[in-house]
């Protein structure tokens, strides 16, 4: 994801030329060839040529130039149908003209079984449309928290899944749950950036941020606030206008106490201060849990803890999500 997000779509690779797989014949401008194929693929799929994301396509082209014999597309960054697939097909077909065959695609979210079937069907019809038989059998790999139940589903008869990647469930079990964490770019060259995707849960929040916990007069947490690092911190006893996540309107909250949640431990790979002993970390975790009310700690349908954005951060999110140049 980070590799894809780093491209704005306007970059031209330093050397977009690629020699044929057989080693004979002139080098070809792969990026230009991809744009020609994109028009043909979009016309066939009924898409506007502007719909596939140019940043994703730029990353695919760079990947193909670096590894023309091992090109695999991750169809998980924007939209599988409207962006990932046409971008992948354009690059794969351009490589095919030079004698290279893509080694596959990978899916990492959504209904993996259904998506694999739909993609295989498109590969078959596209192969017939452009008379490229090798496209029919391109391997489809899937990943994303696959356990025993999902593994059995993906391996059933009629599945179009060829490769199944299992990571978390190899080293953990339900009795020892894992905490999944992913690094995402929030700025490029000092400019805030966010990941845009059809899945709202996978959209990132742009820019360097600070986090605060707003507490009531009894010390219980009201909500957590994320804001841009340059904003002044919330003040106890003062009204604060915030945007709860998922809400259509802002709300006003007046905290009795404010806690800063962000503490810098590692900078440029180096510890800023010694790590606390395990007993201290355990005590802090227990204290934090004890501050949550019983409705938030219950196992059945717990009350969700609210996280909100500052007005400035909310405005930045809306600006970056708006279509057109930023």
PDB file of C-alpha atoms in Angstrom:
ATOM      1  CA  UNK A   1       0.000   0.000   0.000  1.00  0.00           C
ATOM      2  CA  UNK A   2       2.730   2.452   0.921  1.00  0.00           C
ATOM      3  CA  UNK A   3       4.445   1.891  -2.432  1.00  0.00           C
ATOM      4  CA  UNK A   4       1.242   2.643  -4.313  1.00  0.00           C
ATOM      5  CA  UNK A   5       0.306   5.654  -2.207  1.00  0.00           C
ATOM      6  CA  UNK A   6       3.693   7.304  -2.795  1.00  0.00           C
ATOM      7  CA  UNK A   7       2.778   7.931  -6.437  1.00  0.00           C
ATOM      8  CA  UNK A   8       0.510  10.797  -7.416  1.00  0.00           C
ATOM      9  CA  UNK A   9       0.114   9.382 -10.913  1.00  0.00           C
ATOM     10  CA  UNK A  10       1.983  12.172 -12.676  1.00  0.00           C
ATOM     11  CA  UNK A  11       5.457  10.700 -12.325  1.00  0.00           C
ATOM     12  CA  UNK A  12       7.274   9.155 -15.274  1.00  0.00           C
ATOM     13  CA  UNK A  13       9.665   6.360 -14.251  1.00  0.00           C
ATOM     14  CA  UNK A  14      13.328   7.395 -14.630  1.00  0.00           C
ATOM     15  CA  UNK A  15      13.697   4.800 -17.379  1.00  0.00           C
ATOM     16  CA  UNK A  16      10.330   3.627 -18.745  1.00  0.00           C
ATOM     17  CA  UNK A  17      11.980   1.543 -21.468  1.00  0.00           C
ATOM     18  CA  UNK A  18      11.847  -2.252 -21.314  1.00  0.00           C
ATOM     19  CA  UNK A  19      13.533  -4.783 -23.576  1.00  0.00           C
ATOM     20  CA  UNK A  20      11.586  -7.768 -24.962  1.00  0.00           C
ATOM     21  CA  UNK A  21      11.717 -10.963 -22.909  1.00  0.00           C
ATOM     22  CA  UNK A  22      13.589 -12.782 -25.665  1.00  0.00           C
ATOM     23  CA  UNK A  23      16.327 -10.147 -25.519  1.00  0.00           C
ATOM     24  CA  UNK A  24      16.005  -9.294 -29.198  1.00  0.00           C
ATOM     25  CA  UNK A  25      14.427  -6.198 -30.690  1.00  0.00           C
ATOM     26  CA  UNK A  26      14.227  -2.554 -29.612  1.00  0.00           C
ATOM     27  CA  UNK A  27      13.320  -1.447 -26.096  1.00  0.00           C
ATOM     28  CA  UNK A  28       9.748  -0.234 -25.675  1.00  0.00           C
ATOM     29  CA  UNK A  29       8.289   2.592 -23.575  1.00  0.00           C
ATOM     30  CA  UNK A  30       6.247   0.449 -21.188  1.00  0.00           C
ATOM     31  CA  UNK A  31       4.389   3.376 -19.580  1.00  0.00           C
ATOM     32  CA  UNK A  32       3.178   4.617 -22.974  1.00  0.00           C
ATOM     33  CA  UNK A  33       2.193   1.110 -24.016  1.00  0.00           C
ATOM     34  CA  UNK A  34       0.194   0.722 -20.782  1.00  0.00           C
ATOM     35  CA  UNK A  35      -1.807   3.883 -21.538  1.00  0.00           C
ATOM     36  CA  UNK A  36      -2.749   2.498 -24.972  1.00  0.00           C
ATOM     37  CA  UNK A  37      -3.881  -0.773 -23.424  1.00  0.00           C
ATOM     38  CA  UNK A  38      -5.776   1.078 -20.693  1.00  0.00           C
ATOM     39  CA  UNK A  39      -8.051   2.692 -23.275  1.00  0.00           C
ATOM     40  CA  UNK A  40      -8.797  -0.687 -24.841  1.00  0.00           C
ATOM     41  CA  UNK A  41      -9.402  -2.393 -21.490  1.00  0.00           C
ATOM     42  CA  UNK A  42     -11.657   0.392 -20.172  1.00  0.00           C
ATOM     43  CA  UNK A  43     -13.703   0.393 -23.388  1.00  0.00           C
ATOM     44  CA  UNK A  44     -14.164  -3.369 -23.047  1.00  0.00           C
ATOM     45  CA  UNK A  45     -15.104  -3.153 -19.333  1.00  0.00           C
ATOM     46  CA  UNK A  46     -17.445  -0.194 -19.850  1.00  0.00           C
ATOM     47  CA  UNK A  47     -15.350   2.163 -17.721  1.00  0.00           C
ATOM     48  CA  UNK A  48     -14.214   5.718 -18.309  1.00  0.00           C
ATOM     49  CA  UNK A  49     -10.482   5.869 -18.877  1.00  0.00           C
ATOM     50  CA  UNK A  50     -10.237   8.364 -15.993  1.00  0.00           C
ATOM     51  CA  UNK A  51     -11.714   5.926 -13.448  1.00  0.00           C
ATOM     52  CA  UNK A  52      -8.663   3.679 -12.813  1.00  0.00           C
ATOM     53  CA  UNK A  53      -6.443   5.514 -10.335  1.00  0.00           C
ATOM     54  CA  UNK A  54      -3.266   6.891 -11.975  1.00  0.00           C
ATOM     55  CA  UNK A  55      -1.209   6.529  -8.792  1.00  0.00           C
ATOM     56  CA  UNK A  56      -1.990   2.839  -8.585  1.00  0.00           C
ATOM     57  CA  UNK A  57      -1.143   2.423 -12.267  1.00  0.00           C
ATOM     58  CA  UNK A  58       2.169   4.276 -11.825  1.00  0.00           C
ATOM     59  CA  UNK A  59       3.110   1.881  -9.036  1.00  0.00           C
ATOM     60  CA  UNK A  60       2.157  -1.139 -11.177  1.00  0.00           C
ATOM     61  CA  UNK A  61       4.302   0.172 -14.046  1.00  0.00           C
ATOM     62  CA  UNK A  62       7.268   0.748 -11.730  1.00  0.00           C
ATOM     63  CA  UNK A  63       6.844  -2.765 -10.318  1.00  0.00           C
ATOM     64  CA  UNK A  64       6.663  -4.250 -13.825  1.00  0.00           C
ATOM     65  CA  UNK A  65       9.796  -2.397 -14.933  1.00  0.00           C
ATOM     66  CA  UNK A  66      11.694  -3.691 -11.900  1.00  0.00           C
ATOM     67  CA  UNK A  67      10.355  -7.264 -12.081  1.00  0.00           C
ATOM     68  CA  UNK A  68       8.952  -7.898 -15.578  1.00  0.00           C
ATOM     69  CA  UNK A  69       9.118 -11.679 -15.089  1.00  0.00           C
ATOM     70  CA  UNK A  70       7.467 -11.580 -11.647  1.00  0.00           C
ATOM     71  CA  UNK A  71       4.735  -8.954 -11.956  1.00  0.00           C
ATOM     72  CA  UNK A  72       1.878  -9.487  -9.491  1.00  0.00           C
ATOM     73  CA  UNK A  73      -0.836  -6.914  -8.874  1.00  0.00           C
ATOM     74  CA  UNK A  74      -2.295  -6.264  -5.411  1.00  0.00           C
ATOM     75  CA  UNK A  75      -5.910  -5.335  -6.164  1.00  0.00           C
ATOM     76  CA  UNK A  76      -6.666  -3.801  -2.790  1.00  0.00           C
ATOM     77  CA  UNK A  77      -5.813  -0.119  -2.796  1.00  0.00           C
ATOM     78  CA  UNK A  78      -8.759   1.758  -4.328  1.00  0.00           C
ATOM     79  CA  UNK A  79     -11.484  -0.231  -6.114  1.00  0.00           C
ATOM     80  CA  UNK A  80     -10.957  -3.761  -7.420  1.00  0.00           C
ATOM     81  CA  UNK A  81     -13.432  -3.467 -10.294  1.00  0.00           C
ATOM     82  CA  UNK A  82     -13.000   0.185 -11.304  1.00  0.00           C
ATOM     83  CA  UNK A  83      -9.280   0.620 -10.661  1.00  0.00           C
ATOM     84  CA  UNK A  84      -7.233  -2.408  -9.652  1.00  0.00           C
ATOM     85  CA  UNK A  85      -8.408  -4.749 -12.398  1.00  0.00           C
ATOM     86  CA  UNK A  86      -8.184  -2.378 -15.389  1.00  0.00           C
ATOM     87  CA  UNK A  87      -4.819  -1.076 -14.184  1.00  0.00           C
ATOM     88  CA  UNK A  88      -3.499  -4.612 -13.754  1.00  0.00           C
ATOM     89  CA  UNK A  89      -4.824  -5.750 -17.121  1.00  0.00           C
ATOM     90  CA  UNK A  90      -3.316  -2.757 -18.916  1.00  0.00           C
ATOM     91  CA  UNK A  91       0.124  -3.472 -17.450  1.00  0.00           C
ATOM     92  CA  UNK A  92      -0.157  -7.245 -17.903  1.00  0.00           C
ATOM     93  CA  UNK A  93      -1.207  -6.918 -21.553  1.00  0.00           C
ATOM     94  CA  UNK A  94       1.556  -4.399 -22.243  1.00  0.00           C
ATOM     95  CA  UNK A  95       4.063  -6.824 -20.728  1.00  0.00           C
ATOM     96  CA  UNK A  96       2.506  -9.612 -22.788  1.00  0.00           C
ATOM     97  CA  UNK A  97       3.330  -7.774 -25.978  1.00  0.00           C
ATOM     98  CA  UNK A  98       6.986  -7.979 -24.983  1.00  0.00           C
ATOM     99  CA  UNK A  99       6.800 -11.694 -24.186  1.00  0.00           C
ATOM    100  CA  UNK A 100       6.406 -11.435 -20.396  1.00  0.00           C
ATOM    101  CA  UNK A 101       3.534 -13.083 -18.536  1.00  0.00           C
ATOM    102  CA  UNK A 102       2.232 -11.684 -15.246  1.00  0.00           C
ATOM    103  CA  UNK A 103       2.491 -14.179 -12.402  1.00  0.00           C
ATOM    104  CA  UNK A 104      -0.813 -13.303 -10.753  1.00  0.00           C
ATOM    105  CA  UNK A 105      -3.012 -11.005  -8.726  1.00  0.00           C
ATOM    106  CA  UNK A 106      -3.621 -10.869  -4.972  1.00  0.00           C
ATOM    107  CA  UNK A 107      -6.824  -9.998  -3.139  1.00  0.00           C
ATOM    108  CA  UNK A 108      -6.666  -8.821   0.462  1.00  0.00           C
ATOM    109  CA  UNK A 109     -10.154  -7.655   1.481  1.00  0.00           C
ATOM    110  CA  UNK A 110     -13.849  -8.290   0.920  1.00  0.00           C
ATOM    111  CA  UNK A 111     -15.452 -11.610  -0.062  1.00  0.00           C
ATOM    112  CA  UNK A 112     -12.343 -13.344  -1.400  1.00  0.00           C
ATOM    113  CA  UNK A 113     -14.159 -16.351  -2.872  1.00  0.00           C
ATOM    114  CA  UNK A 114     -16.724 -14.272  -4.780  1.00  0.00           C
ATOM    115  CA  UNK A 115     -14.132 -11.788  -6.000  1.00  0.00           C
ATOM    116  CA  UNK A 116     -11.889 -14.592  -7.258  1.00  0.00           C
ATOM    117  CA  UNK A 117     -14.767 -16.057  -9.267  1.00  0.00           C
ATOM    118  CA  UNK A 118     -15.647 -12.686 -10.781  1.00  0.00           C
ATOM    119  CA  UNK A 119     -12.021 -11.919 -11.623  1.00  0.00           C
ATOM    120  CA  UNK A 120     -11.469 -15.334 -13.209  1.00  0.00           C
ATOM    121  CA  UNK A 121     -14.529 -14.765 -15.368  1.00  0.00           C
ATOM    122  CA  UNK A 122     -13.169 -11.402 -16.510  1.00  0.00           C
ATOM    123  CA  UNK A 123      -9.753 -12.917 -17.219  1.00  0.00           C
ATOM    124  CA  UNK A 124     -11.396 -15.522 -19.466  1.00  0.00           C
ATOM    125  CA  UNK A 125     -13.526 -13.075 -21.420  1.00  0.00           C
ATOM    126  CA  UNK A 126     -10.666 -10.577 -21.725  1.00  0.00           C
ATOM    127  CA  UNK A 127      -8.341 -13.330 -22.954  1.00  0.00           C
ATOM    128  CA  UNK A 128     -10.845 -14.172 -25.682  1.00  0.00           C
ATOM    129  CA  UNK A 129     -11.482 -10.523 -26.539  1.00  0.00           C
ATOM    130  CA  UNK A 130      -7.803  -9.703 -27.062  1.00  0.00           C
ATOM    131  CA  UNK A 131      -6.714 -13.207 -28.112  1.00  0.00           C
ATOM    132  CA  UNK A 132      -4.217 -13.746 -25.286  1.00  0.00           C
ATOM    133  CA  UNK A 133      -4.873 -17.305 -23.979  1.00  0.00           C
ATOM    134  CA  UNK A 134      -2.265 -17.081 -21.207  1.00  0.00           C
ATOM    135  CA  UNK A 135      -4.436 -14.520 -19.402  1.00  0.00           C
ATOM    136  CA  UNK A 136      -7.120 -17.128 -18.635  1.00  0.00           C
ATOM    137  CA  UNK A 137      -4.986 -19.058 -16.165  1.00  0.00           C
ATOM    138  CA  UNK A 138      -3.213 -16.259 -14.279  1.00  0.00           C
ATOM    139  CA  UNK A 139      -3.026 -17.391 -10.618  1.00  0.00           C
ATOM    140  CA  UNK A 140      -5.276 -15.653  -8.104  1.00  0.00           C
ATOM    141  CA  UNK A 141      -3.828 -15.373  -4.588  1.00  0.00           C
ATOM    142  CA  UNK A 142      -5.831 -14.348  -1.515  1.00  0.00           C
ATOM    143  CA  UNK A 143      -4.941 -13.242   2.015  1.00  0.00           C
ATOM    144  CA  UNK A 144      -6.521 -11.354   4.944  1.00  0.00           C
ATOM    145  CA  UNK A 145      -6.909 -13.045   8.352  1.00  0.00           C
ATOM    146  CA  UNK A 146      -7.673 -16.493   6.933  1.00  0.00           C
ATOM    147  CA  UNK A 147      -8.528 -19.104   9.564  1.00  0.00           C
ATOM    148  CA  UNK A 148      -9.640 -22.753   9.351  1.00  0.00           C
ATOM    149  CA  UNK A 149     -13.221 -21.881   8.407  1.00  0.00           C
ATOM    150  CA  UNK A 150     -12.283 -19.454   5.655  1.00  0.00           C
ATOM    151  CA  UNK A 151      -9.587 -21.857   4.436  1.00  0.00           C
ATOM    152  CA  UNK A 152     -12.175 -24.608   3.954  1.00  0.00           C
ATOM    153  CA  UNK A 153     -14.458 -22.182   2.121  1.00  0.00           C
ATOM    154  CA  UNK A 154     -11.700 -20.994  -0.214  1.00  0.00           C
ATOM    155  CA  UNK A 155     -10.570 -24.552  -0.971  1.00  0.00           C
ATOM    156  CA  UNK A 156     -14.035 -25.875  -1.875  1.00  0.00           C
ATOM    157  CA  UNK A 157     -14.790 -27.345  -5.268  1.00  0.00           C
ATOM    158  CA  UNK A 158     -15.345 -24.669  -7.905  1.00  0.00           C
ATOM    159  CA  UNK A 159     -13.184 -22.087  -6.156  1.00  0.00           C
ATOM    160  CA  UNK A 160     -11.018 -20.011  -8.486  1.00  0.00           C
ATOM    161  CA  UNK A 161      -8.447 -19.349  -5.761  1.00  0.00           C
ATOM    162  CA  UNK A 162      -5.001 -20.735  -6.597  1.00  0.00           C
ATOM    163  CA  UNK A 163      -2.852 -19.472  -3.721  1.00  0.00           C
ATOM    164  CA  UNK A 164      -3.890 -18.883  -0.096  1.00  0.00           C
ATOM    165  CA  UNK A 165      -1.669 -16.777   2.147  1.00  0.00           C
ATOM    166  CA  UNK A 166      -2.016 -17.431   5.876  1.00  0.00           C
ATOM    167  CA  UNK A 167      -0.098 -15.309   8.353  1.00  0.00           C
ATOM    168  CA  UNK A 168      -1.746 -14.333  11.635  1.00  0.00           C
ATOM    169  CA  UNK A 169      -3.562 -17.641  12.153  1.00  0.00           C
ATOM    170  CA  UNK A 170      -0.316 -19.590  11.713  1.00  0.00           C
ATOM    171  CA  UNK A 171       1.205 -18.111  14.870  1.00  0.00           C
ATOM    172  CA  UNK A 172      -1.896 -17.394  16.971  1.00  0.00           C
ATOM    173  CA  UNK A 173      -5.068 -19.165  18.028  1.00  0.00           C
ATOM    174  CA  UNK A 174      -8.512 -17.885  19.179  1.00  0.00           C
ATOM    175  CA  UNK A 175      -7.454 -18.284  22.799  1.00  0.00           C
ATOM    176  CA  UNK A 176      -4.503 -15.962  22.205  1.00  0.00           C
ATOM    177  CA  UNK A 177      -5.847 -13.191  19.961  1.00  0.00           C
ATOM    178  CA  UNK A 178      -3.538 -10.960  18.006  1.00  0.00           C
ATOM    179  CA  UNK A 179      -3.435  -7.220  17.526  1.00  0.00           C
ATOM    180  CA  UNK A 180      -3.055  -6.338  13.865  1.00  0.00           C
ATOM    181  CA  UNK A 181      -1.168  -3.124  13.101  1.00  0.00           C
ATOM    182  CA  UNK A 182      -0.233  -1.617   9.735  1.00  0.00           C
ATOM    183  CA  UNK A 183       1.992   1.345   8.900  1.00  0.00           C
ATOM    184  CA  UNK A 184       0.429   3.802   6.449  1.00  0.00           C
ATOM    185  CA  UNK A 185       1.865   6.946   4.894  1.00  0.00           C
ATOM    186  CA  UNK A 186       0.270  10.142   6.261  1.00  0.00           C
ATOM    187  CA  UNK A 187       2.461  12.660   4.421  1.00  0.00           C
ATOM    188  CA  UNK A 188       4.729  12.789   1.373  1.00  0.00           C
ATOM    189  CA  UNK A 189       7.323  15.529   1.041  1.00  0.00           C
ATOM    190  CA  UNK A 190       5.779  17.363   3.974  1.00  0.00           C
ATOM    191  CA  UNK A 191       2.315  17.368   2.403  1.00  0.00           C
ATOM    192  CA  UNK A 192      -0.543  15.489   4.144  1.00  0.00           C
ATOM    193  CA  UNK A 193      -1.789  12.396   2.308  1.00  0.00           C
ATOM    194  CA  UNK A 194      -4.491   9.808   2.958  1.00  0.00           C
ATOM    195  CA  UNK A 195      -5.431   6.463   1.492  1.00  0.00           C
ATOM    196  CA  UNK A 196      -8.713   6.520  -0.443  1.00  0.00           C
ATOM    197  CA  UNK A 197     -10.654   3.291  -0.794  1.00  0.00           C
ATOM    198  CA  UNK A 198     -14.228   2.045  -1.160  1.00  0.00           C
ATOM    199  CA  UNK A 199     -13.935   0.498   2.325  1.00  0.00           C
ATOM    200  CA  UNK A 200     -14.360   3.388   4.830  1.00  0.00           C
ATOM    201  CA  UNK A 201     -12.659   1.367   7.561  1.00  0.00           C
ATOM    202  CA  UNK A 202      -9.452   1.257   5.514  1.00  0.00           C
ATOM    203  CA  UNK A 203      -9.270   4.970   4.791  1.00  0.00           C
ATOM    204  CA  UNK A 204      -6.433   6.623   6.669  1.00  0.00           C
ATOM    205  CA  UNK A 205      -6.281   9.987   8.426  1.00  0.00           C
ATOM    206  CA  UNK A 206      -3.798  12.454   6.919  1.00  0.00           C
ATOM    207  CA  UNK A 207      -1.000  14.432   8.502  1.00  0.00           C
ATOM    208  CA  UNK A 208       0.969  14.246  11.758  1.00  0.00           C
ATOM    209  CA  UNK A 209      -1.498  14.011  14.622  1.00  0.00           C
ATOM    210  CA  UNK A 210      -1.859  14.315  18.376  1.00  0.00           C
ATOM    211  CA  UNK A 211      -4.350  12.392  20.529  1.00  0.00           C
ATOM    212  CA  UNK A 212      -6.141  13.436  23.709  1.00  0.00           C
ATOM    213  CA  UNK A 213      -8.574  11.759  26.096  1.00  0.00           C
ATOM    214  CA  UNK A 214     -11.374  13.969  27.383  1.00  0.00           C
ATOM    215  CA  UNK A 215     -12.566  13.055  30.878  1.00  0.00           C
ATOM    216  CA  UNK A 216     -15.690  13.917  32.835  1.00  0.00           C
ATOM    217  CA  UNK A 217     -15.739  15.380  36.342  1.00  0.00           C
ATOM    218  CA  UNK A 218     -15.747  11.859  37.824  1.00  0.00           C
ATOM    219  CA  UNK A 219     -12.621  10.902  35.867  1.00  0.00           C
ATOM    220  CA  UNK A 220     -14.425   8.643  33.413  1.00  0.00           C
ATOM    221  CA  UNK A 221     -13.474   9.032  29.729  1.00  0.00           C
ATOM    222  CA  UNK A 222     -15.954  10.869  27.522  1.00  0.00           C
ATOM    223  CA  UNK A 223     -14.181  10.343  24.183  1.00  0.00           C
ATOM    224  CA  UNK A 224     -10.785  10.553  22.497  1.00  0.00           C
ATOM    225  CA  UNK A 225      -9.914  13.342  20.090  1.00  0.00           C
ATOM    226  CA  UNK A 226      -7.489  13.172  17.184  1.00  0.00           C
ATOM    227  CA  UNK A 227      -6.181  16.480  15.872  1.00  0.00           C
ATOM    228  CA  UNK A 228      -3.322  17.802  13.761  1.00  0.00           C
ATOM    229  CA  UNK A 229      -0.032  18.090  15.630  1.00  0.00           C
ATOM    230  CA  UNK A 230       0.178  21.860  15.120  1.00  0.00           C
ATOM    231  CA  UNK A 231      -3.207  22.520  16.774  1.00  0.00           C
ATOM    232  CA  UNK A 232      -3.289  23.735  20.396  1.00  0.00           C
ATOM    233  CA  UNK A 233      -4.370  20.999  22.834  1.00  0.00           C
ATOM    234  CA  UNK A 234      -7.928  20.941  24.228  1.00  0.00           C
ATOM    235  CA  UNK A 235      -8.414  22.812  27.488  1.00  0.00           C
ATOM    236  CA  UNK A 236     -10.289  21.565  30.557  1.00  0.00           C
ATOM    237  CA  UNK A 237     -13.486  23.483  31.231  1.00  0.00           C
ATOM    238  CA  UNK A 238     -13.727  24.862  27.689  1.00  0.00           C
ATOM    239  CA  UNK A 239     -16.207  23.853  24.987  1.00  0.00           C
ATOM    240  CA  UNK A 240     -14.670  21.890  22.123  1.00  0.00           C
ATOM    241  CA  UNK A 241     -16.382  21.312  18.773  1.00  0.00           C
ATOM    242  CA  UNK A 242     -15.459  17.888  17.346  1.00  0.00           C
ATOM    243  CA  UNK A 243     -16.599  15.422  14.656  1.00  0.00           C
ATOM    244  CA  UNK A 244     -17.312  11.927  16.036  1.00  0.00           C
ATOM    245  CA  UNK A 245     -16.191   9.233  13.595  1.00  0.00           C
ATOM    246  CA  UNK A 246     -19.092   8.193  11.368  1.00  0.00           C
ATOM    247  CA  UNK A 247     -21.285  11.127  12.376  1.00  0.00           C
ATOM    248  CA  UNK A 248     -22.793  13.536   9.865  1.00  0.00           C
ATOM    249  CA  UNK A 249     -22.717  16.507  12.238  1.00  0.00           C
ATOM    250  CA  UNK A 250     -20.231  17.840  14.803  1.00  0.00           C
ATOM    251  CA  UNK A 251     -20.930  17.974  18.526  1.00  0.00           C
ATOM    252  CA  UNK A 252     -19.709  20.118  21.416  1.00  0.00           C
ATOM    253  CA  UNK A 253     -18.066  18.580  24.477  1.00  0.00           C
ATOM    254  CA  UNK A 254     -16.705  20.266  27.630  1.00  0.00           C
ATOM    255  CA  UNK A 255     -14.128  18.083  29.389  1.00  0.00           C
ATOM    256  CA  UNK A 256     -13.385  18.432  33.073  1.00  0.00           C
ATOM    257  CA  UNK A 257      -9.921  16.952  32.524  1.00  0.00           C
ATOM    258  CA  UNK A 258      -7.697  16.376  29.482  1.00  0.00           C
ATOM    259  CA  UNK A 259      -5.054  13.669  29.089  1.00  0.00           C
ATOM    260  CA  UNK A 260      -2.419  13.657  26.357  1.00  0.00           C
ATOM    261  CA  UNK A 261      -2.203  10.151  24.897  1.00  0.00           C
ATOM    262  CA  UNK A 262       0.775  10.542  22.568  1.00  0.00           C
ATOM    263  CA  UNK A 263       4.223   9.897  23.987  1.00  0.00           C
ATOM    264  CA  UNK A 264       7.320   9.690  21.818  1.00  0.00           C
ATOM    265  CA  UNK A 265       9.356   6.562  22.485  1.00  0.00           C
ATOM    266  CA  UNK A 266      11.167   5.923  19.191  1.00  0.00           C
ATOM    267  CA  UNK A 267      12.473   8.503  16.734  1.00  0.00           C
ATOM    268  CA  UNK A 268      14.482   7.640  13.621  1.00  0.00           C
ATOM    269  CA  UNK A 269      14.973   4.130  14.946  1.00  0.00           C
ATOM    270  CA  UNK A 270      16.348   5.189  18.335  1.00  0.00           C
ATOM    271  CA  UNK A 271      14.757   5.032  21.789  1.00  0.00           C
ATOM    272  CA  UNK A 272      14.081   8.520  23.172  1.00  0.00           C
ATOM    273  CA  UNK A 273      13.998   7.257  26.771  1.00  0.00           C
ATOM    274  CA  UNK A 274      14.253   3.898  28.540  1.00  0.00           C
ATOM    275  CA  UNK A 275      11.193   1.687  28.233  1.00  0.00           C
ATOM    276  CA  UNK A 276       9.157   1.330  31.456  1.00  0.00           C
ATOM    277  CA  UNK A 277       9.299  -1.965  33.343  1.00  0.00           C
ATOM    278  CA  UNK A 278       6.647  -4.550  32.535  1.00  0.00           C
ATOM    279  CA  UNK A 279       4.905  -4.069  35.908  1.00  0.00           C
ATOM    280  CA  UNK A 280       4.432  -0.360  35.169  1.00  0.00           C
ATOM    281  CA  UNK A 281       2.971  -1.060  31.710  1.00  0.00           C
ATOM    282  CA  UNK A 282       0.633  -3.662  33.191  1.00  0.00           C
ATOM    283  CA  UNK A 283      -0.575  -1.255  35.882  1.00  0.00           C
ATOM    284  CA  UNK A 284      -1.276   1.436  33.281  1.00  0.00           C
ATOM    285  CA  UNK A 285      -3.296  -1.035  31.175  1.00  0.00           C
ATOM    286  CA  UNK A 286      -5.347  -2.100  34.204  1.00  0.00           C
ATOM    287  CA  UNK A 287      -5.973   1.529  35.179  1.00  0.00           C
ATOM    288  CA  UNK A 288      -7.162   2.364  31.671  1.00  0.00           C
ATOM    289  CA  UNK A 289      -9.551  -0.600  31.654  1.00  0.00           C
ATOM    290  CA  UNK A 290     -10.923   0.291  35.086  1.00  0.00           C
ATOM    291  CA  UNK A 291     -11.886   3.763  33.831  1.00  0.00           C
ATOM    292  CA  UNK A 292     -14.243   2.261  31.241  1.00  0.00           C
ATOM    293  CA  UNK A 293     -17.836   1.876  32.391  1.00  0.00           C
ATOM    294  CA  UNK A 294     -19.456  -1.585  32.610  1.00  0.00           C
ATOM    295  CA  UNK A 295     -21.462  -1.031  29.406  1.00  0.00           C
ATOM    296  CA  UNK A 296     -18.191  -0.682  27.487  1.00  0.00           C
ATOM    297  CA  UNK A 297     -16.547  -3.711  29.135  1.00  0.00           C
ATOM    298  CA  UNK A 298     -19.361  -6.215  28.694  1.00  0.00           C
ATOM    299  CA  UNK A 299     -18.750  -9.103  26.284  1.00  0.00           C
ATOM    300  CA  UNK A 300     -22.184  -9.011  24.642  1.00  0.00           C
ATOM    301  CA  UNK A 301     -22.856  -5.936  22.482  1.00  0.00           C
ATOM    302  CA  UNK A 302     -20.534  -3.557  24.325  1.00  0.00           C
ATOM    303  CA  UNK A 303     -21.084   0.169  23.963  1.00  0.00           C
ATOM    304  CA  UNK A 304     -18.590   1.494  21.438  1.00  0.00           C
ATOM    305  CA  UNK A 305     -16.022   3.957  22.692  1.00  0.00           C
ATOM    306  CA  UNK A 306     -16.205   7.191  20.738  1.00  0.00           C
ATOM    307  CA  UNK A 307     -13.302   8.730  18.835  1.00  0.00           C
ATOM    308  CA  UNK A 308     -13.680  12.162  17.254  1.00  0.00           C
ATOM    309  CA  UNK A 309     -11.692  14.418  14.922  1.00  0.00           C
ATOM    310  CA  UNK A 310     -10.958  18.078  15.449  1.00  0.00           C
ATOM    311  CA  UNK A 311     -12.623  20.497  13.056  1.00  0.00           C
ATOM    312  CA  UNK A 312      -9.299  21.213  11.352  1.00  0.00           C
ATOM    313  CA  UNK A 313      -8.510  17.533  10.812  1.00  0.00           C
ATOM    314  CA  UNK A 314     -12.061  16.864   9.588  1.00  0.00           C
ATOM    315  CA  UNK A 315     -11.741  19.726   7.082  1.00  0.00           C
ATOM    316  CA  UNK A 316      -8.427  18.320   5.823  1.00  0.00           C
ATOM    317  CA  UNK A 317      -9.989  14.879   5.329  1.00  0.00           C
ATOM    318  CA  UNK A 318     -12.851  16.351   3.322  1.00  0.00           C
ATOM    319  CA  UNK A 319     -10.472  18.401   1.187  1.00  0.00           C
ATOM    320  CA  UNK A 320      -8.283  15.413   0.317  1.00  0.00           C
ATOM    321  CA  UNK A 321     -11.323  13.263  -0.456  1.00  0.00           C
ATOM    322  CA  UNK A 322     -12.726  15.845  -2.873  1.00  0.00           C
ATOM    323  CA  UNK A 323     -12.147  15.045  -6.556  1.00  0.00           C
ATOM    324  CA  UNK A 324      -9.711  17.079  -8.617  1.00  0.00           C
ATOM    325  CA  UNK A 325      -6.244  18.488  -7.944  1.00  0.00           C
ATOM    326  CA  UNK A 326      -5.342  19.226  -4.314  1.00  0.00           C
TER     327      UNK A 326
END
